[in-house]
PDB file of C-alpha atoms in Angstrom:
ATOM      1  CA  MET A   1       0.000   0.000   0.000  1.00 50.00           C
ATOM      2  CA  SER A   2       2.862   2.369   0.839  1.00 68.00           C
ATOM      3  CA  THR A   3       4.317   1.737  -2.622  1.00 69.00           C
ATOM      4  CA  PHE A   4       1.200   3.037  -4.319  1.00 72.00           C
ATOM      5  CA  ILE A   5       1.125   6.041  -1.982  1.00 75.00           C
ATOM      6  CA  THR A   6       4.753   6.864  -2.853  1.00 73.00           C
ATOM      7  CA  ILE A   7       4.087   6.607  -6.570  1.00 72.00           C
ATOM      8  CA  ALA A   8       0.987   8.767  -6.215  1.00 76.00           C
ATOM      9  CA  ILE A   9       2.922  11.419  -4.288  1.00 77.00           C
ATOM     10  CA  PHE A  10       5.658  11.631  -6.922  1.00 72.00           C
ATOM     11  CA  LEU A  11       3.156  11.748  -9.762  1.00 77.00           C
ATOM     12  CA  ALA A  12       1.250  14.495  -7.986  1.00 80.00           C
ATOM     13  CA  ALA A  13       4.501  16.390  -7.398  1.00 78.00           C
ATOM     14  CA  GLY A  14       5.414  16.090 -11.068  1.00 76.00           C
ATOM     15  CA  LEU A  15       1.998  17.309 -12.188  1.00 80.00           C
ATOM     16  CA  PHE A  16       2.146  20.156  -9.675  1.00 81.00           C
ATOM     17  CA  LEU A  17       5.600  21.289 -10.814  1.00 80.00           C
ATOM     18  CA  ASN A  18       4.577  21.181 -14.474  1.00 77.00           C
ATOM     19  CA  ARG A  19       1.474  23.174 -13.617  1.00 80.00           C
ATOM     20  CA  VAL A  20       3.606  25.771 -11.818  1.00 80.00           C
ATOM     21  CA  ILE A  21       5.885  25.983 -14.867  1.00 76.00           C
ATOM     22  CA  ASP A  22       2.890  26.444 -17.187  1.00 77.00           C
ATOM     23  CA  LEU A  23       1.424  29.204 -15.028  1.00 77.00           C
ATOM     24  CA  THR A  24       4.790  30.934 -14.669  1.00 77.00           C
ATOM     25  CA  PHE A  25       5.468  31.012 -18.396  1.00 73.00           C
ATOM     26  CA  ARG A  26       1.879  32.019 -19.098  1.00 72.00           C
ATOM     27  CA  PHE A  27       2.317  35.004 -16.759  1.00 71.00           C
ATOM     28  CA  ILE A  28       5.574  35.972 -18.479  1.00 69.00           C
ATOM     29  CA  ALA A  29       3.994  35.551 -21.930  1.00 66.00           C
ATOM     30  CA  LYS A  30       1.325  38.144 -21.069  1.00 65.00           C
ATOM     31  CA  LYS A  31       4.100  40.725 -20.993  1.00 60.00           C
ATOM     32  CA  ARG A  32       6.044  39.312 -23.924  1.00 60.00           C
ATOM     33  CA  ASN A  33       4.569  36.511 -26.024  1.00 54.00           C
ATOM     34  CA  SER A  34       7.857  35.284 -27.497  1.00 56.00           C
ATOM     35  CA  SER A  35       8.646  32.001 -29.207  1.00 53.00           C
ATOM     36  CA  HIS A  36      11.643  31.323 -26.952  1.00 59.00           C
ATOM     37  CA  LEU A  37       9.320  31.240 -23.927  1.00 64.00           C
ATOM     38  CA  HIS A  38       7.310  28.410 -25.492  1.00 64.00           C
ATOM     39  CA  PHE A  39      10.491  26.482 -26.225  1.00 64.00           C
ATOM     40  CA  PHE A  40      11.968  26.839 -22.733  1.00 69.00           C
ATOM     41  CA  LYS A  41       8.614  25.894 -21.194  1.00 72.00           C
ATOM     42  CA  SER A  42       8.740  22.616 -23.102  1.00 72.00           C
ATOM     43  CA  MET A  43      12.337  22.100 -22.000  1.00 71.00           C
ATOM     44  CA  ALA A  44      11.470  22.775 -18.349  1.00 76.00           C
ATOM     45  CA  ASN A  45       8.528  20.346 -18.447  1.00 75.00           C
ATOM     46  CA  ALA A  46      10.771  17.641 -19.930  1.00 75.00           C
ATOM     47  CA  VAL A  47      13.443  18.176 -17.250  1.00 77.00           C
ATOM     48  CA  VAL A  48      10.841  17.908 -14.479  1.00 76.00           C
ATOM     49  CA  ILE A  49       9.538  14.618 -15.877  1.00 79.00           C
ATOM     50  CA  VAL A  50      13.054  13.128 -16.040  1.00 74.00           C
ATOM     51  CA  ILE A  51      13.902  14.237 -12.486  1.00 78.00           C
ATOM     52  CA  VAL A  52      10.634  12.899 -11.072  1.00 75.00           C
ATOM     53  CA  ILE A  53      11.057   9.514 -12.783  1.00 75.00           C
ATOM     54  CA  TYR A  54      14.680   9.155 -11.624  1.00 70.00           C
ATOM     55  CA  THR A  55      13.898  10.224  -8.043  1.00 76.00           C
ATOM     56  CA  LEU A  56      10.938   7.834  -7.915  1.00 70.00           C
ATOM     57  CA  ALA A  57      13.136   4.972  -9.131  1.00 70.00           C
ATOM     58  CA  GLN A  58      15.544   5.672  -6.252  1.00 69.00           C
ATOM     59  CA  GLN A  59      12.786   4.999  -3.702  1.00 71.00           C
ATOM     60  CA  PHE A  60      12.547   1.261  -4.415  1.00 68.00           C
ATOM     61  CA  SER A  61      15.255  -1.363  -4.094  1.00 66.00           C
ATOM     62  CA  VAL A  62      14.136  -3.084  -7.282  1.00 60.00           C
ATOM     63  CA  THR A  63      14.678   0.001  -9.426  1.00 67.00           C
ATOM     64  CA  LYS A  64      17.345   1.763  -7.342  1.00 64.00           C
ATOM     65  CA  ASP A  65      20.251  -0.369  -8.525  1.00 65.00           C
ATOM     66  CA  LEU A  66      19.020  -0.192 -12.100  1.00 62.00           C
ATOM     67  CA  SER A  67      18.684   3.598 -12.055  1.00 62.00           C
ATOM     68  CA  THR A  68      22.123   3.954 -10.397  1.00 64.00           C
ATOM     69  CA  ALA A  69      23.702   1.710 -13.005  1.00 62.00           C
ATOM     70  CA  LEU A  70      22.037   3.684 -15.775  1.00 59.00           C
ATOM     71  CA  LEU A  71      23.337   6.922 -14.277  1.00 59.00           C
ATOM     72  CA  GLN A  72      26.867   5.563 -13.936  1.00 57.00           C
ATOM     73  CA  SER A  73      26.845   4.408 -17.526  1.00 56.00           C
ATOM     74  CA  GLY A  74      25.375   7.711 -18.662  1.00 55.00           C
ATOM     75  CA  SER A  75      28.098   8.360 -21.213  1.00 55.00           C
ATOM     76  CA  LEU A  76      27.269   5.121 -23.010  1.00 52.00           C
ATOM     77  CA  ILE A  77      23.551   5.891 -22.912  1.00 55.00           C
ATOM     78  CA  VAL A  78      24.145   9.386 -24.251  1.00 58.00           C
ATOM     79  CA  ALA A  79      26.288   8.010 -27.079  1.00 57.00           C
ATOM     80  CA  ILE A  80      23.665   5.434 -28.051  1.00 54.00           C
ATOM     81  CA  ALA A  81      20.806   7.914 -27.750  1.00 54.00           C
ATOM     82  CA  THR A  82      22.704  10.488 -29.781  1.00 55.00           C
ATOM     83  CA  PHE A  83      23.302   8.008 -32.572  1.00 52.00           C
ATOM     84  CA  ALA A  84      19.706   6.716 -32.545  1.00 49.00           C
ATOM     85  CA  ALA A  85      18.057  10.120 -32.391  1.00 52.00           C
ATOM     86  CA  GLN A  86      20.339  12.357 -34.412  1.00 61.00           C
ATOM     87  CA  GLN A  87      17.485  14.086 -36.222  1.00 65.00           C
ATOM     88  CA  ALA A  88      15.463  14.642 -33.053  1.00 65.00           C
ATOM     89  CA  LEU A  89      18.488  16.056 -31.223  1.00 68.00           C
ATOM     90  CA  SER A  90      19.270  18.223 -34.226  1.00 75.00           C
ATOM     91  CA  ASN A  91      15.804  19.743 -33.973  1.00 76.00           C
ATOM     92  CA  VAL A  92      16.221  20.317 -30.223  1.00 75.00           C
ATOM     93  CA  ILE A  93      19.642  21.946 -30.644  1.00 80.00           C
ATOM     94  CA  SER A  94      18.299  24.074 -33.496  1.00 82.00           C
ATOM     95  CA  GLY A  95      15.391  25.045 -31.231  1.00 78.00           C
ATOM     96  CA  ILE A  96      17.858  26.247 -28.608  1.00 77.00           C
ATOM     97  CA  SER A  97      19.750  28.215 -31.279  1.00 80.00           C
ATOM     98  CA  LEU A  98      16.538  29.808 -32.559  1.00 79.00           C
ATOM     99  CA  SER A  99      15.453  30.667 -29.031  1.00 75.00           C
ATOM    100  CA  ALA A 100      18.817  32.305 -28.330  1.00 75.00           C
ATOM    101  CA  THR A 101      19.011  34.342 -31.554  1.00 78.00           C
ATOM    102  CA  ARG A 102      15.223  34.903 -31.844  1.00 81.00           C
ATOM    103  CA  PRO A 103      14.868  35.593 -35.581  1.00 83.00           C
ATOM    104  CA  TYR A 104      11.086  35.502 -35.055  1.00 85.00           C
ATOM    105  CA  ASP A 105       8.513  35.603 -32.257  1.00 82.00           C
ATOM    106  CA  VAL A 106       4.990  34.314 -31.878  1.00 81.00           C
ATOM    107  CA  ASP A 107       2.519  36.253 -34.075  1.00 81.00           C
ATOM    108  CA  ASP A 108       5.298  37.431 -36.410  1.00 84.00           C
ATOM    109  CA  LYS A 109       4.603  37.225 -40.147  1.00 85.00           C
ATOM    110  CA  ILE A 110       7.455  35.283 -41.773  1.00 88.00           C
ATOM    111  CA  LYS A 111       8.404  33.593 -45.027  1.00 89.00           C
ATOM    112  CA  VAL A 112      10.677  30.535 -44.867  1.00 91.00           C
ATOM    113  CA  VAL A 113      12.783  29.889 -47.987  1.00 92.00           C
ATOM    114  CA  GLN A 114      15.159  26.957 -48.455  1.00 87.00           C
ATOM    115  CA  GLY A 115      16.933  26.053 -51.671  1.00 84.00           C
ATOM    116  CA  GLY A 116      15.085  28.760 -53.564  1.00 82.00           C
ATOM    117  CA  SER A 117      11.675  27.288 -52.664  1.00 87.00           C
ATOM    118  CA  VAL A 118       9.176  28.705 -50.188  1.00 89.00           C
ATOM    119  CA  VAL A 119       8.747  26.165 -47.365  1.00 89.00           C
ATOM    120  CA  ALA A 120       6.063  28.110 -45.502  1.00 90.00           C
ATOM    121  CA  GLU A 121       4.655  31.611 -45.304  1.00 89.00           C
ATOM    122  CA  GLY A 122       2.336  32.852 -42.594  1.00 89.00           C
ATOM    123  CA  ILE A 123       2.095  33.687 -38.881  1.00 88.00           C
ATOM    124  CA  VAL A 124       4.175  31.946 -36.204  1.00 89.00           C
ATOM    125  CA  LYS A 125       1.848  30.326 -33.649  1.00 87.00           C
ATOM    126  CA  ASP A 126       4.180  28.220 -31.497  1.00 84.00           C
ATOM    127  CA  ILE A 127       7.642  26.687 -31.186  1.00 80.00           C
ATOM    128  CA  THR A 128       8.136  23.298 -29.496  1.00 78.00           C
ATOM    129  CA  LEU A 129      11.153  21.153 -28.748  1.00 74.00           C
ATOM    130  CA  ARG A 130      11.175  19.856 -32.321  1.00 80.00           C
ATOM    131  CA  HIS A 131       8.960  22.032 -34.504  1.00 85.00           C
ATOM    132  CA  THR A 132       7.882  25.555 -35.327  1.00 89.00           C
ATOM    133  CA  ILE A 133       4.169  25.852 -36.115  1.00 90.00           C
ATOM    134  CA  ILE A 134       3.235  28.400 -38.787  1.00 91.00           C
ATOM    135  CA  ARG A 135      -0.366  29.211 -39.670  1.00 90.00           C
ATOM    136  CA  GLN A 136      -0.393  29.944 -43.386  1.00 89.00           C
ATOM    137  CA  TYR A 137      -2.633  32.547 -44.973  1.00 83.00           C
ATOM    138  CA  ASN A 138      -4.910  29.858 -46.429  1.00 84.00           C
ATOM    139  CA  GLY A 139      -5.711  28.635 -42.906  1.00 84.00           C
ATOM    140  CA  GLU A 140      -3.485  25.545 -42.957  1.00 87.00           C
ATOM    141  CA  SER A 141      -0.913  24.936 -40.215  1.00 89.00           C
ATOM    142  CA  CYS A 142       2.581  24.143 -41.461  1.00 90.00           C
ATOM    143  CA  ILE A 143       4.730  22.247 -38.927  1.00 91.00           C
ATOM    144  CA  VAL A 144       8.376  22.874 -39.816  1.00 91.00           C
ATOM    145  CA  PRO A 145      11.263  21.060 -38.045  1.00 89.00           C
ATOM    146  CA  ASN A 146      13.519  23.410 -36.120  1.00 87.00           C
ATOM    147  CA  SER A 147      16.563  22.115 -38.029  1.00 87.00           C
ATOM    148  CA  VAL A 148      14.949  23.362 -41.257  1.00 89.00           C
ATOM    149  CA  MET A 149      14.116  26.729 -39.680  1.00 89.00           C
ATOM    150  CA  ASP A 150      17.696  27.083 -38.456  1.00 86.00           C
ATOM    151  CA  LEU A 151      19.138  26.599 -41.958  1.00 87.00           C
ATOM    152  CA  ALA A 152      16.469  28.429 -43.970  1.00 89.00           C
ATOM    153  CA  VAL A 153      16.384  32.053 -45.069  1.00 90.00           C
ATOM    154  CA  ILE A 154      13.655  33.749 -43.019  1.00 89.00           C
ATOM    155  CA  THR A 155      11.995  36.975 -44.092  1.00 85.00           C
ATOM    156  CA  ASN A 156      10.394  38.599 -41.063  1.00 84.00           C
ATOM    157  CA  THR A 157       8.148  41.538 -41.961  1.00 75.00           C
ATOM    158  CA  ASN A 158       7.869  42.489 -38.276  1.00 69.00           C
ATOM    159  CA  PHE A 159      11.534  43.517 -38.286  1.00 65.00           C
ATOM    160  CA  THR A 160      10.751  46.429 -40.599  1.00 65.00           C
ATOM    161  CA  ASN A 161       9.123  49.640 -39.414  1.00 66.00           C
ATOM    162  CA  ASN A 162       7.116  50.078 -42.628  1.00 74.00           C
ATOM    163  CA  ILE A 163       5.967  47.846 -45.480  1.00 78.00           C
ATOM    164  CA  GLY A 164       6.618  48.835 -49.086  1.00 82.00           C
ATOM    165  CA  ASN A 165       4.717  47.317 -52.013  1.00 85.00           C
ATOM    166  CA  PHE A 166       5.335  48.143 -55.672  1.00 89.00           C
ATOM    167  CA  MET A 167       2.426  49.413 -57.762  1.00 91.00           C
ATOM    168  CA  GLU A 168       2.632  49.251 -61.561  1.00 92.00           C
ATOM    169  CA  VAL A 169       0.092  50.509 -64.101  1.00 93.00           C
ATOM    170  CA  THR A 170       0.367  50.469 -67.886  1.00 93.00           C
ATOM    171  CA  ILE A 171      -1.281  53.278 -69.873  1.00 93.00           C
ATOM    172  CA  SER A 172      -1.644  53.571 -73.629  1.00 92.00           C
ATOM    173  CA  TYR A 173       0.898  55.490 -75.708  1.00 92.00           C
ATOM    174  CA  GLY A 174      -1.777  58.017 -76.629  1.00 90.00           C
ATOM    175  CA  ALA A 175      -2.603  58.911 -73.002  1.00 92.00           C
ATOM    176  CA  ASN A 176      -1.328  62.011 -71.212  1.00 93.00           C
ATOM    177  CA  ILE A 177       1.595  60.551 -69.243  1.00 93.00           C
ATOM    178  CA  HIS A 178       2.117  63.556 -66.940  1.00 93.00           C
ATOM    179  CA  GLU A 179      -1.568  63.689 -66.014  1.00 94.00           C
ATOM    180  CA  ALA A 180      -1.622  59.945 -65.329  1.00 94.00           C
ATOM    181  CA  MET A 181       1.436  60.250 -63.064  1.00 93.00           C
ATOM    182  CA  GLU A 182      -0.130  63.138 -61.095  1.00 92.00           C
ATOM    183  CA  VAL A 183      -3.438  61.269 -60.638  1.00 93.00           C
ATOM    184  CA  MET A 184      -1.673  58.089 -59.524  1.00 93.00           C
ATOM    185  CA  GLN A 185       0.544  59.978 -57.076  1.00 91.00           C
ATOM    186  CA  LYS A 186      -2.402  61.847 -55.535  1.00 91.00           C
ATOM    187  CA  ILE A 187      -4.467  58.667 -55.098  1.00 92.00           C
ATOM    188  CA  CYS A 188      -1.571  56.983 -53.299  1.00 91.00           C
ATOM    189  CA  ALA A 189      -0.889  59.979 -51.060  1.00 89.00           C
ATOM    190  CA  ASP A 190      -4.540  60.556 -50.134  1.00 89.00           C
ATOM    191  CA  HIS A 191      -5.319  57.027 -48.955  1.00 90.00           C
ATOM    192  CA  GLU A 192      -5.776  56.909 -45.175  1.00 90.00           C
ATOM    193  CA  MET A 193      -3.581  53.835 -44.670  1.00 89.00           C
ATOM    194  CA  THR A 194      -0.591  54.909 -46.770  1.00 89.00           C
ATOM    195  CA  LEU A 195       2.473  56.748 -45.596  1.00 84.00           C
ATOM    196  CA  ASN A 196       2.899  58.226 -49.078  1.00 67.00           C
ATOM    197  CA  THR A 197       3.453  61.936 -49.387  1.00 66.00           C
ATOM    198  CA  MET A 198       3.591  64.037 -52.526  1.00 61.00           C
ATOM    199  CA  GLU A 199       7.379  63.571 -52.425  1.00 66.00           C
ATOM    200  CA  ASN A 200       6.951  59.863 -53.170  1.00 76.00           C
ATOM    201  CA  LYS A 201       7.223  60.096 -56.943  1.00 85.00           C
ATOM    202  CA  VAL A 202       5.700  58.052 -59.718  1.00 91.00           C
ATOM    203  CA  PHE A 203       8.244  56.968 -62.314  1.00 92.00           C
ATOM    204  CA  VAL A 204       8.121  55.653 -65.846  1.00 93.00           C
ATOM    205  CA  LYS A 205       9.426  52.109 -65.520  1.00 91.00           C
ATOM    206  CA  GLY A 206       9.641  51.360 -69.245  1.00 92.00           C
ATOM    207  CA  TYR A 207       7.835  50.594 -72.450  1.00 91.00           C
ATOM    208  CA  ALA A 208       5.417  47.674 -72.703  1.00 86.00           C
ATOM    209  CA  GLU A 209       3.919  46.097 -75.784  1.00 84.00           C
ATOM    210  CA  ASN A 210       0.677  48.054 -75.383  1.00 86.00           C
ATOM    211  CA  GLY A 211       1.852  51.214 -73.641  1.00 91.00           C
ATOM    212  CA  VAL A 212       3.980  52.952 -71.009  1.00 94.00           C
ATOM    213  CA  THR A 213       4.394  51.367 -67.560  1.00 94.00           C
ATOM    214  CA  LEU A 214       4.219  53.676 -64.520  1.00 95.00           C
ATOM    215  CA  LYS A 215       5.593  52.544 -61.151  1.00 93.00           C
ATOM    216  CA  THR A 216       5.504  53.749 -57.554  1.00 92.00           C
ATOM    217  CA  THR A 217       5.803  52.294 -54.037  1.00 90.00           C
ATOM    218  CA  ILE A 218       2.917  52.037 -51.568  1.00 89.00           C
ATOM    219  CA  TRP A 219       4.149  52.419 -47.976  1.00 88.00           C
ATOM    220  CA  THR A 220       2.048  51.332 -44.978  1.00 87.00           C
ATOM    221  CA  ASN A 221       2.631  50.520 -41.321  1.00 83.00           C
ATOM    222  CA  THR A 222       1.719  46.808 -41.499  1.00 78.00           C
ATOM    223  CA  LEU A 223       1.381  44.024 -44.058  1.00 75.00           C
ATOM    224  CA  ASP A 224      -2.386  43.791 -43.522  1.00 78.00           C
ATOM    225  CA  GLU A 225      -2.760  47.504 -44.222  1.00 85.00           C
ATOM    226  CA  SER A 226      -0.625  47.076 -47.350  1.00 85.00           C
ATOM    227  CA  PHE A 227      -3.034  44.479 -48.787  1.00 86.00           C
ATOM    228  CA  GLN A 228      -6.058  46.704 -48.141  1.00 90.00           C
ATOM    229  CA  ALA A 229      -4.426  49.936 -49.315  1.00 91.00           C
ATOM    230  CA  CYS A 230      -3.155  48.425 -52.571  1.00 92.00           C
ATOM    231  CA  SER A 231      -6.589  46.988 -53.316  1.00 93.00           C
ATOM    232  CA  ASP A 232      -8.309  50.346 -52.726  1.00 94.00           C
ATOM    233  CA  ILE A 233      -5.727  52.232 -54.762  1.00 94.00           C
ATOM    234  CA  ARG A 234      -6.060  49.889 -57.748  1.00 94.00           C
ATOM    235  CA  ILE A 235      -9.826  50.443 -57.750  1.00 95.00           C
ATOM    236  CA  SER A 236      -9.418  54.234 -57.519  1.00 94.00           C
ATOM    237  CA  ILE A 237      -6.867  54.286 -60.342  1.00 94.00           C
ATOM    238  CA  VAL A 238      -9.210  52.423 -62.692  1.00 94.00           C
ATOM    239  CA  GLU A 239     -12.137  54.700 -61.803  1.00 94.00           C
ATOM    240  CA  GLN A 240     -10.259  58.007 -62.081  1.00 94.00           C
ATOM    241  CA  PHE A 241      -8.407  56.999 -65.237  1.00 94.00           C
ATOM    242  CA  ARG A 242     -11.773  56.147 -66.818  1.00 93.00           C
ATOM    243  CA  GLU A 243     -13.162  59.563 -65.819  1.00 93.00           C
ATOM    244  CA  ARG A 244     -10.154  61.361 -67.346  1.00 92.00           C
ATOM    245  CA  ASN A 245     -10.059  59.199 -70.492  1.00 92.00           C
ATOM    246  CA  ILE A 246      -6.662  57.797 -69.574  1.00 92.00           C
ATOM    247  CA  GLU A 247      -6.680  54.430 -71.253  1.00 92.00           C
ATOM    248  CA  ILE A 248      -5.378  51.271 -69.599  1.00 90.00           C
ATOM    249  CA  PRO A 249      -4.823  49.182 -72.742  1.00 88.00           C
ATOM    250  CA  LEU A 250      -6.167  45.689 -73.166  1.00 80.00           C
ATOM    251  CA  GLN A 251      -4.238  42.988 -74.914  1.00 70.00           C
ATOM    252  CA  THR A 252      -5.724  42.539 -78.377  1.00 66.00           C
ATOM    253  CA  ILE A 253      -5.353  39.719 -80.868  1.00 66.00           C
ATOM    254  CA  THR A 254      -5.890  40.291 -84.589  1.00 66.00           C
ATOM    255  CA  ILE A 255      -7.271  37.288 -86.435  1.00 71.00           C
ATOM    256  CA  LYS A 256      -6.958  37.375 -90.193  1.00 67.00           C
ATOM    257  CA  PRO A 257      -9.801  35.762 -92.147  1.00 68.00           C
ATOM    258  CA  TYR A 258      -8.991  32.479 -93.734  1.00 61.00           C
ATOM    259  CA  MET A 259      -8.965  32.758 -97.506  1.00 59.00           C
ATOM    260  CA  GLN A 260      -9.405  29.483 -99.236  1.00 58.00           C
ATOM    261  CA  SER A 261      -7.605  29.383-102.562  1.00 55.00           C
ATOM    262  CA  GLU A 262      -9.598  28.348-105.603  1.00 52.00           C
TER     263      GLU A 262
END
């Protein structure tokens, strides 16, 4: 009966300590919801479990000698475990590296690129001992191993104070270029979400097949505001160009009639 009581006490102690750790990190996260806090919380919970299991094994003669022998031969166990779980340990070590350097935090908008391909793009939701969880813009959750995150090129839009997005519009060769540039500049500057001023010029990027391409940059505070502002500005450009008879050319295809020879 005392054996069961001892086991119950240690299990309760382990659950209590893990609960204390969870509450502590939750309190800290209210002030700063950072990814490294999630990682170290997982590490602390794992350490508590190992300590509780080892201490419990020391309470019984049957398991005491076994646990002591395992501890004394720890170097051999570590070598075997390292060989058997190289990938898992790589993810854990990479998690520690990411938590120390902190290239991203929870709720940051990031793009992960490896080998020229986009691995994931979205909002960081959590980082565990082995994975970083990214909620992509289509609603799917992408679970990326920490070893991949550690080696990938990460674009973090939260590291920039403002977001810039290029805006290009092609007008016909017969349109008034200077008028089109003034209208486009004013629309960009007047939008409530943009940081554009009248000093942010509109330039002629080059010549297209159907007309002249105008280009400017839309600056906003956040990425979400950039999406909305660019959408509104595109609508306003089409409407005001139509009112001023500034043509945005359509691609046309000329089909010659087929003449059957006699």
